[in-house]
Amino acid sequence: MELAHREPAPLQGGQLALGALMLAMANFLAILDTTIANVSVSNIAGSLGTSTSQGTYVITSYAVAEAISVPLTGWLASRFGAVRVFVTCFILFGLFSILCGMATSMNMLVLFRVFLGFSGGPLMPLSQTLMLRIFPKEKSHAAIGLWSMTTLVAPIMGPILGGILCDQYSWPYIFYVKAPFALAAGFMCWQLLRRFEMPTCKLPIDKIGLGLLIVWVAALQIMLDEGKDHDWFESSRIVTLGIIAAIGFAAFLIWELTEKNPVVDLRVFRHRGYRSSMMTLALAFGAFFAITVLTPLWLQIYMGYTATIAGYSTAMMGVLAVFLAPIIANLATKMDPRPLVFAGVLWLGLWTLYRSHANMDMTFWQISLPMLFQGIGMPLFFVPLTGLALGAVLPREMDSAAGLMNFIRTLSGAFATSMVNTGWERQSRYVHAELAGLTDQSGMAGRAMSLSGASDGQIRGTLDWLLQGQSVMVATNHLFMLIALLFGIAACFIWLAPKPTHAVDTSAVH
């Protein structure tokens, strides 16, 4: 191990503000990339001459690479230094963003998206740990509030920015727009943060653990993304992927828990506070991500909203969260954070239950205002949960704990996206079949349209479209009820965490 150096003084004044802005930007850009391409898949596929189903690999490739690289953060930081890894990944993120925009084929784009995901994964946990390291101890709540704010707002802003850039310009700009910020911020971070570099430990790489991680995460992610298109376990391809993921995961757990120098330190789960926090995070963030995926899809396909307007409506959830995150972070350092997490998750669940009574005649504001107030629960849930989880582990385990926390969040979001799309489609078909026999039994609507000059084909098409819209509305409401129940279960799990014996302090992160 290299010689330890003297603890540097935290940044102050303008340097602190600039450092915090750069670190927050890194987290924002990395998470933004998980959703910015979602509304652009059809445009990208058409431009590169492939099908929309092949276009989804633009999303899958990034998600798989990011999910693999995130839990490796602890080992990378110990081996090469947190600041060096962070700055290198930040600059590579900018370079690969440019290369993604310059891609001339789908294979080329997917390859660059893989490298983009590998670069973006470590940015999330390292921005969190470095943010806490540069802030004075008495201001650590502001650091965790700022980081949490970007974590919550970025996935909501992704579809808005992606929709605007695609509508107004073309798909390469969803990648180009990030590059100058990443490159400039990366160089500035090195100038500001290099004195905060910690001694490194030249541990050997756990090649078997890394291989098992790649196998089971890749198999699981591809299974989740392609399951809907292949009718899930009716397909031998999906069954094979599921078996590979299950066996790979079991082998990964056994190996990592017995390896002397694991590539992912799973021993942090021995802390009950961390373990319980991760259970709450997996359920609550999955439910949160499900409603952010479902809402814009419903608005665009069946309410006639453009991608941009649907994004504006969905983004209402982040408005109050931006202002409340620092306040909640300060409050969480002065009291038991568990009631705050419980209240925040339950608040999200209650507003989701309220939104399960939507109808096709609602205006923009009738849809958006409930989401505005629902957003209050986001910082109440995520900010104190982050502090509780990281406060439950030892200081030397912070990097690994933060990496695993971001990994669980990424994986729960991917799982929720797949499940909500599949459930929405199946429930819509079921409700459509139930309502088909009850539609216009008297024939009055058909006769009225016939008298107005509509042909039989036009009448059938109109009635079927109306029926489909109502079927999707009912299915959407049913899913919102289930998601509300999931929020309620997640809220209860936080009470499995022990009460902190002191105010949760994450300022010792290295």
GROMACS .gro file of C-alpha atoms in nm, residues 74-422:
model
  349
   74GLY     CA    1  -1.527   0.001  -0.478
   75TRP     CA    2  -1.249  -0.218  -0.620
   76LEU     CA    3  -1.154   0.039  -0.888
   77ALA     CA    4  -1.135   0.319  -0.629
   78SER     CA    5  -0.916   0.109  -0.398
   79ARG     CA    6  -0.689  -0.004  -0.680
   80PHE     CA    7  -0.642   0.320  -0.877
   81GLY     CA    8  -0.779   0.597  -0.653
   82ALA     CA    9  -1.131   0.740  -0.644
   83VAL     CA   10  -1.041   1.075  -0.802
   84ARG     CA   11  -0.839   0.919  -1.085
   85VAL     CA   12  -1.116   0.672  -1.167
   86PHE     CA   13  -1.383   0.942  -1.149
   87VAL     CA   14  -1.203   1.192  -1.374
   88THR     CA   15  -1.101   0.923  -1.625
   89CYS     CA   16  -1.458   0.792  -1.648
   90PHE     CA   17  -1.598   1.147  -1.678
   91ILE     CA   18  -1.372   1.233  -1.973
   92LEU     CA   19  -1.433   0.896  -2.141
   93PHE     CA   20  -1.806   0.954  -2.094
   94GLY     CA   21  -1.777   1.273  -2.297
   95LEU     CA   22  -1.566   1.111  -2.570
   96PHE     CA   23  -1.794   0.809  -2.612
   97SER     CA   24  -2.098   1.040  -2.619
   98ILE     CA   25  -1.946   1.207  -2.927
   99LEU     CA   26  -1.871   0.869  -3.085
  100CYS     CA   27  -2.231   0.754  -3.024
  101GLY     CA   28  -2.359   1.058  -3.213
  102MET     CA   29  -2.119   0.986  -3.500
  103ALA     CA   30  -2.223   0.619  -3.534
  104THR     CA   31  -2.329   0.520  -3.887
  105SER     CA   32  -2.468   0.174  -3.809
  106MET     CA   33  -2.659   0.008  -3.528
  107ASN     CA   34  -2.370  -0.225  -3.445
  108MET     CA   35  -2.135   0.072  -3.411
  109LEU     CA   36  -2.383   0.263  -3.194
  110VAL     CA   37  -2.441  -0.036  -2.963
  111LEU     CA   38  -2.065  -0.085  -2.923
  112PHE     CA   39  -2.012   0.278  -2.827
  113ARG     CA   40  -2.313   0.264  -2.592
  114VAL     CA   41  -2.148  -0.030  -2.414
  115PHE     CA   42  -1.832   0.176  -2.358
  116LEU     CA   43  -2.049   0.472  -2.256
  117GLY     CA   44  -2.219   0.254  -1.994
  118PHE     CA   45  -1.886   0.129  -1.859
  119SER     CA   46  -1.772   0.493  -1.828
  120GLY     CA   47  -2.095   0.621  -1.676
  121GLY     CA   48  -2.144   0.350  -1.414
  122PRO     CA   49  -1.870   0.458  -1.167
  123LEU     CA   50  -1.970   0.825  -1.197
  124MET     CA   51  -2.280   0.773  -0.982
  125PRO     CA   52  -2.130   0.623  -0.664
  126LEU     CA   53  -1.802   0.817  -0.691
  127SER     CA   54  -1.981   1.150  -0.733
  128GLN     CA   55  -2.165   1.064  -0.412
  129THR     CA   56  -1.859   0.972  -0.207
  130LEU     CA   57  -1.644   1.258  -0.341
  131MET     CA   58  -1.925   1.507  -0.278
  132LEU     CA   59  -1.928   1.410   0.088
  133ARG     CA   60  -1.548   1.417   0.103
  134ILE     CA   61  -1.504   1.773  -0.023
  135PHE     CA   62  -1.779   1.920   0.196
  136PRO     CA   63  -1.702   2.027   0.554
  137LYS     CA   64  -1.850   1.788   0.808
  138GLU     CA   65  -2.112   2.039   0.923
  139LYS     CA   66  -2.238   2.079   0.565
  140SER     CA   67  -2.254   1.710   0.474
  141HIS     CA   68  -2.636   1.725   0.468
  142ALA     CA   69  -2.618   1.979   0.183
  143ALA     CA   70  -2.393   1.742  -0.014
  144ILE     CA   71  -2.625   1.446   0.019
  145GLY     CA   72  -2.927   1.666  -0.059
  146LEU     CA   73  -2.767   1.796  -0.379
  147TRP     CA   74  -2.661   1.449  -0.493
  148SER     CA   75  -3.003   1.300  -0.416
  149MET     CA   76  -3.176   1.582  -0.604
  150THR     CA   77  -2.988   1.502  -0.926
  151THR     CA   78  -3.056   1.130  -0.879
  152LEU     CA   79  -3.431   1.189  -0.864
  153VAL     CA   80  -3.464   1.459  -1.130
  154ALA     CA   81  -3.236   1.311  -1.400
  155PRO     CA   82  -3.454   1.010  -1.501
  156ILE     CA   83  -3.754   1.243  -1.531
  157MET     CA   84  -3.565   1.500  -1.739
  158GLY     CA   85  -3.429   1.235  -1.979
  159PRO     CA   86  -3.745   1.182  -2.187
  160ILE     CA   87  -3.811   1.559  -2.200
  161LEU     CA   88  -3.465   1.645  -2.329
  162GLY     CA   89  -3.463   1.345  -2.562
  163GLY     CA   90  -3.803   1.439  -2.704
  164ILE     CA   91  -3.713   1.805  -2.759
  165LEU     CA   92  -3.379   1.726  -2.926
  166CYS     CA   93  -3.537   1.462  -3.152
  167ASP     CA   94  -3.835   1.681  -3.242
  168GLN     CA   95  -3.633   1.997  -3.305
  169TYR     CA   96  -3.301   1.858  -3.436
  170SER     CA   97  -3.207   1.489  -3.484
  171TRP     CA   98  -3.118   1.188  -3.270
  172PRO     CA   99  -2.735   1.237  -3.263
  173TYR     CA  100  -2.788   1.553  -3.058
  174ILE     CA  101  -2.912   1.349  -2.760
  175PHE     CA  102  -2.551   1.229  -2.736
  176TYR     CA  103  -2.368   1.541  -2.854
  177VAL     CA  104  -2.539   1.766  -2.598
  178LYS     CA  105  -2.369   1.590  -2.304
  179ALA     CA  106  -2.015   1.584  -2.442
  180PRO     CA  107  -1.897   1.943  -2.382
  181PHE     CA  108  -2.027   1.941  -2.025
  182ALA     CA  109  -1.859   1.608  -1.947
  183LEU     CA  110  -1.524   1.699  -2.100
  184ALA     CA  111  -1.503   2.045  -1.941
  185ALA     CA  112  -1.626   1.925  -1.601
  186GLY     CA  113  -1.385   1.630  -1.607
  187PHE     CA  114  -1.079   1.853  -1.650
  188MET     CA  115  -1.207   2.098  -1.387
  189CYS     CA  116  -1.267   1.815  -1.139
  190TRP     CA  117  -0.906   1.702  -1.172
  191GLN     CA  118  -0.782   2.050  -1.093
  192LEU     CA  119  -1.010   2.082  -0.791
  193LEU     CA  120  -1.012   1.729  -0.648
  194ARG     CA  121  -0.674   1.568  -0.709
  195ARG     CA  122  -0.551   1.669  -0.362
  196PHE     CA  123  -0.834   1.457  -0.218
  197GLU     CA  124  -0.693   1.138  -0.369
  198MET     CA  125  -0.659   0.857  -0.117
  199PRO     CA  126  -0.378   0.600  -0.089
  200THR     CA  127  -0.431   0.304  -0.318
  201CYS     CA  128  -0.409  -0.064  -0.241
  202LYS     CA  129  -0.274  -0.287  -0.517
  203LEU     CA  130  -0.515  -0.577  -0.473
  204PRO     CA  131  -0.525  -0.850  -0.741
  205ILE     CA  132  -0.831  -0.845  -0.964
  206ASP     CA  133  -1.093  -1.110  -0.894
  207LYS     CA  134  -1.119  -1.240  -1.251
  208ILE     CA  135  -1.364  -1.521  -1.174
  209GLY     CA  136  -1.592  -1.287  -0.978
  210LEU     CA  137  -1.581  -1.031  -1.259
  211GLY     CA  138  -1.663  -1.297  -1.518
  212LEU     CA  139  -1.958  -1.427  -1.316
  213LEU     CA  140  -2.086  -1.071  -1.265
  214ILE     CA  141  -2.079  -1.002  -1.639
  215VAL     CA  142  -2.254  -1.331  -1.720
  216TRP     CA  143  -2.548  -1.308  -1.480
  217VAL     CA  144  -2.611  -0.933  -1.516
  218ALA     CA  145  -2.598  -0.948  -1.897
  219ALA     CA  146  -2.826  -1.254  -1.908
  220LEU     CA  147  -3.076  -1.098  -1.666
  221GLN     CA  148  -3.085  -0.762  -1.845
  222ILE     CA  149  -3.132  -0.918  -2.190
  223MET     CA  150  -3.402  -1.146  -2.051
  224LEU     CA  151  -3.587  -0.850  -1.903
  225ASP     CA  152  -3.560  -0.643  -2.220
  226GLU     CA  153  -3.657  -0.919  -2.465
  227GLY     CA  154  -3.906  -1.111  -2.250
  228LYS     CA  155  -4.211  -0.918  -2.366
  229ASP     CA  156  -4.129  -0.961  -2.734
  230HIS     CA  157  -4.073  -1.338  -2.696
  231ASP     CA  158  -4.376  -1.411  -2.470
  232TRP     CA  159  -4.149  -1.463  -2.171
  233PHE     CA  160  -4.102  -1.823  -2.061
  234GLU     CA  161  -4.294  -1.961  -2.356
  235SER     CA  162  -3.969  -1.895  -2.545
  236SER     CA  163  -3.672  -2.131  -2.509
  237ARG     CA  164  -3.442  -1.827  -2.554
  238ILE     CA  165  -3.587  -1.653  -2.247
  239VAL     CA  166  -3.583  -1.978  -2.045
  240THR     CA  167  -3.215  -2.026  -2.131
  241LEU     CA  168  -3.131  -1.669  -2.032
  242GLY     CA  169  -3.323  -1.712  -1.705
  243ILE     CA  170  -3.132  -2.031  -1.619
  244ILE     CA  171  -2.799  -1.867  -1.700
  245ALA     CA  172  -2.887  -1.563  -1.486
  246ALA     CA  173  -3.001  -1.778  -1.191
  247ILE     CA  174  -2.700  -2.012  -1.193
  248GLY     CA  175  -2.460  -1.724  -1.258
  249PHE     CA  176  -2.607  -1.523  -0.970
  250ALA     CA  177  -2.584  -1.816  -0.726
  251ALA     CA  178  -2.225  -1.889  -0.829
  252PHE     CA  179  -2.141  -1.518  -0.802
  253LEU     CA  180  -2.278  -1.499  -0.446
  254ILE     CA  181  -2.087  -1.806  -0.330
  255TRP     CA  182  -1.762  -1.695  -0.489
  256GLU     CA  183  -1.772  -1.333  -0.372
  257LEU     CA  184  -1.859  -1.425  -0.014
  258THR     CA  185  -1.565  -1.665   0.008
  259GLU     CA  186  -1.305  -1.476  -0.198
  260LYS     CA  187  -1.036  -1.293   0.000
  261ASN     CA  188  -1.028  -0.993  -0.236
  262PRO     CA  189  -1.375  -0.990  -0.400
  263VAL     CA  190  -1.443  -0.764  -0.695
  264VAL     CA  191  -1.773  -0.671  -0.523
  265ASP     CA  192  -1.772  -0.658  -0.144
  266LEU     CA  193  -2.103  -0.823  -0.054
  267ARG     CA  194  -2.006  -0.832   0.313
  268VAL     CA  195  -2.162  -0.487   0.360
  269PHE     CA  196  -2.497  -0.668   0.371
  270ARG     CA  197  -2.404  -0.802   0.714
  271HIS     CA  198  -2.510  -0.461   0.851
  272ARG     CA  199  -2.884  -0.477   0.925
  273GLY     CA  200  -2.933  -0.107   0.863
  274TYR     CA  201  -2.779  -0.130   0.517
  275ARG     CA  202  -2.961  -0.452   0.432
  276SER     CA  203  -3.302  -0.315   0.532
  277SER     CA  204  -3.238   0.012   0.349
  278MET     CA  205  -3.158  -0.178   0.030
  279MET     CA  206  -3.481  -0.378   0.056
  280THR     CA  207  -3.676  -0.054   0.084
  281LEU     CA  208  -3.477   0.102  -0.200
  282ALA     CA  209  -3.529  -0.190  -0.438
  283LEU     CA  210  -3.907  -0.191  -0.391
  284ALA     CA  211  -3.969   0.184  -0.365
  285PHE     CA  212  -3.737   0.293  -0.647
  286GLY     CA  213  -3.874   0.016  -0.869
  287ALA     CA  214  -4.227   0.144  -0.803
  288PHE     CA  215  -4.118   0.504  -0.862
  289PHE     CA  216  -3.946   0.413  -1.189
  290ALA     CA  217  -4.254   0.217  -1.300
  291ILE     CA  218  -4.480   0.522  -1.276
  292THR     CA  219  -4.225   0.742  -1.456
  293VAL     CA  220  -4.217   0.487  -1.742
  294LEU     CA  221  -4.592   0.423  -1.757
  295THR     CA  222  -4.713   0.784  -1.742
  296PRO     CA  223  -4.543   0.924  -2.056
  297LEU     CA  224  -4.630   0.609  -2.256
  298TRP     CA  225  -4.999   0.649  -2.172
  299LEU     CA  226  -4.993   1.023  -2.241
  300GLN     CA  227  -4.822   0.987  -2.579
  301ILE     CA  228  -5.007   0.686  -2.719
  302TYR     CA  229  -5.362   0.734  -2.591
  303MET     CA  230  -5.396   1.094  -2.474
  304GLY     CA  231  -5.244   1.243  -2.789
  305TYR     CA  232  -4.955   1.425  -2.617
  306THR     CA  233  -4.629   1.485  -2.799
  307ALA     CA  234  -4.311   1.345  -2.643
  308THR     CA  235  -4.221   1.695  -2.529
  309ILE     CA  236  -4.557   1.775  -2.363
  310ALA     CA  237  -4.572   1.430  -2.201
  311GLY     CA  238  -4.225   1.497  -2.066
  312TYR     CA  239  -4.332   1.832  -1.922
  313SER     CA  240  -4.622   1.664  -1.742
  314THR     CA  241  -4.404   1.386  -1.599
  315ALA     CA  242  -4.134   1.636  -1.495
  316MET     CA  243  -4.378   1.801  -1.253
  317MET     CA  244  -4.277   1.531  -1.004
  318GLY     CA  245  -3.930   1.681  -0.983
  319VAL     CA  246  -4.023   2.047  -0.926
  320LEU     CA  247  -4.082   2.041  -0.550
  321ALA     CA  248  -3.814   1.772  -0.501
  322VAL     CA  249  -3.548   2.017  -0.622
  323PHE     CA  250  -3.629   2.266  -0.346
  324LEU     CA  251  -3.702   2.018  -0.068
  325ALA     CA  252  -3.398   1.788  -0.103
  326PRO     CA  253  -3.149   2.012   0.088
  327ILE     CA  254  -3.406   2.082   0.361
  328ILE     CA  255  -3.486   1.713   0.407
  329ALA     CA  256  -3.113   1.628   0.411
  330ASN     CA  257  -3.057   1.874   0.696
  331LEU     CA  258  -3.356   1.740   0.887
  332ALA     CA  259  -3.236   1.379   0.846
  333THR     CA  260  -2.913   1.457   1.031
  334LYS     CA  261  -3.106   1.583   1.337
  335MET     CA  262  -3.359   1.303   1.386
  336ASP     CA  263  -3.424   0.935   1.330
  337PRO     CA  264  -3.442   0.908   0.947
  338ARG     CA  265  -3.673   0.606   0.947
  339PRO     CA  266  -3.999   0.803   1.000
  340LEU     CA  267  -3.898   1.035   0.714
  341VAL     CA  268  -3.840   0.741   0.479
  342PHE     CA  269  -4.166   0.577   0.588
  343ALA     CA  270  -4.363   0.900   0.538
  344GLY     CA  271  -4.201   0.967   0.199
  345VAL     CA  272  -4.265   0.620   0.055
  346LEU     CA  273  -4.619   0.612   0.195
  347TRP     CA  274  -4.686   0.959   0.048
  348LEU     CA  275  -4.576   0.833  -0.295
  349GLY     CA  276  -4.807   0.535  -0.254
  350LEU     CA  277  -5.111   0.739  -0.151
  351TRP     CA  278  -5.077   0.977  -0.447
  352THR     CA  279  -5.030   0.680  -0.680
  353LEU     CA  280  -5.354   0.537  -0.541
  354TYR     CA  281  -5.522   0.874  -0.602
  355ARG     CA  282  -5.398   0.871  -0.962
  356SER     CA  283  -5.552   0.526  -1.014
  357HIS     CA  284  -5.887   0.698  -1.071
  358ALA     CA  285  -5.782   0.875  -1.391
  359ASN     CA  286  -5.998   0.900  -1.705
  360MET     CA  287  -5.957   0.992  -2.072
  361ASP     CA  288  -6.121   1.335  -2.029
  362MET     CA  289  -5.859   1.476  -1.791
  363THR     CA  290  -5.680   1.798  -1.883
  364PHE     CA  291  -5.305   1.859  -1.869
  365TRP     CA  292  -5.328   2.019  -1.525
  366GLN     CA  293  -5.562   1.753  -1.386
  367ILE     CA  294  -5.292   1.502  -1.473
  368SER     CA  295  -4.991   1.714  -1.377
  369LEU     CA  296  -5.094   1.868  -1.044
  370PRO     CA  297  -5.121   1.533  -0.859
  371MET     CA  298  -4.772   1.452  -0.985
  372LEU     CA  299  -4.648   1.790  -0.858
  373PHE     CA  300  -4.767   1.709  -0.504
  374GLN     CA  301  -4.659   1.346  -0.532
  375GLY     CA  302  -4.304   1.474  -0.589
  376ILE     CA  303  -4.288   1.584  -0.223
  377GLY     CA  304  -4.237   1.221  -0.130
  378MET     CA  305  -3.929   1.176  -0.348
  379PRO     CA  306  -3.674   1.362  -0.131
  380LEU     CA  307  -3.848   1.242   0.186
  381PHE     CA  308  -3.786   0.886   0.073
  382PHE     CA  309  -3.450   0.893  -0.102
  383VAL     CA  310  -3.243   1.151   0.087
  384PRO     CA  311  -3.269   1.008   0.443
  385LEU     CA  312  -3.255   0.652   0.304
  386THR     CA  313  -2.917   0.730   0.144
  387GLY     CA  314  -2.785   0.867   0.473
  388LEU     CA  315  -2.924   0.574   0.672
  389ALA     CA  316  -2.770   0.316   0.438
  390LEU     CA  317  -2.423   0.470   0.421
  391GLY     CA  318  -2.427   0.553   0.791
  392ALA     CA  319  -2.478   0.185   0.871
  393VAL     CA  320  -2.147   0.067   0.720
  394LEU     CA  321  -1.785   0.120   0.822
  395PRO     CA  322  -1.597   0.416   0.670
  396ARG     CA  323  -1.367   0.184   0.471
  397GLU     CA  324  -1.675   0.017   0.318
  398MET     CA  325  -1.832   0.338   0.189
  399ASP     CA  326  -1.719   0.306  -0.172
  400SER     CA  327  -1.844  -0.052  -0.198
  401ALA     CA  328  -2.169   0.033  -0.022
  402ALA     CA  329  -2.234   0.332  -0.249
  403GLY     CA  330  -2.156   0.123  -0.558
  404LEU     CA  331  -2.391  -0.156  -0.453
  405MET     CA  332  -2.661   0.096  -0.368
  406ASN     CA  333  -2.646   0.242  -0.718
  407PHE     CA  334  -2.634  -0.108  -0.865
  408ILE     CA  335  -2.952  -0.211  -0.683
  409ARG     CA  336  -3.121   0.110  -0.794
  410THR     CA  337  -3.019   0.052  -1.156
  411LEU     CA  338  -3.132  -0.310  -1.152
  412SER     CA  339  -3.467  -0.233  -0.984
  413GLY     CA  340  -3.534   0.035  -1.246
  414ALA     CA  341  -3.460  -0.209  -1.529
  415PHE     CA  342  -3.680  -0.476  -1.372
  416ALA     CA  343  -3.964  -0.229  -1.316
  417THR     CA  344  -3.947  -0.106  -1.676
  418SER     CA  345  -3.980  -0.458  -1.811
  419MET     CA  346  -4.255  -0.562  -1.569
  420VAL     CA  347  -4.468  -0.251  -1.616
  421ASN     CA  348  -4.453  -0.276  -1.996
  422THR     CA  349  -4.549  -0.643  -1.991
   0.00000   0.00000   0.00000
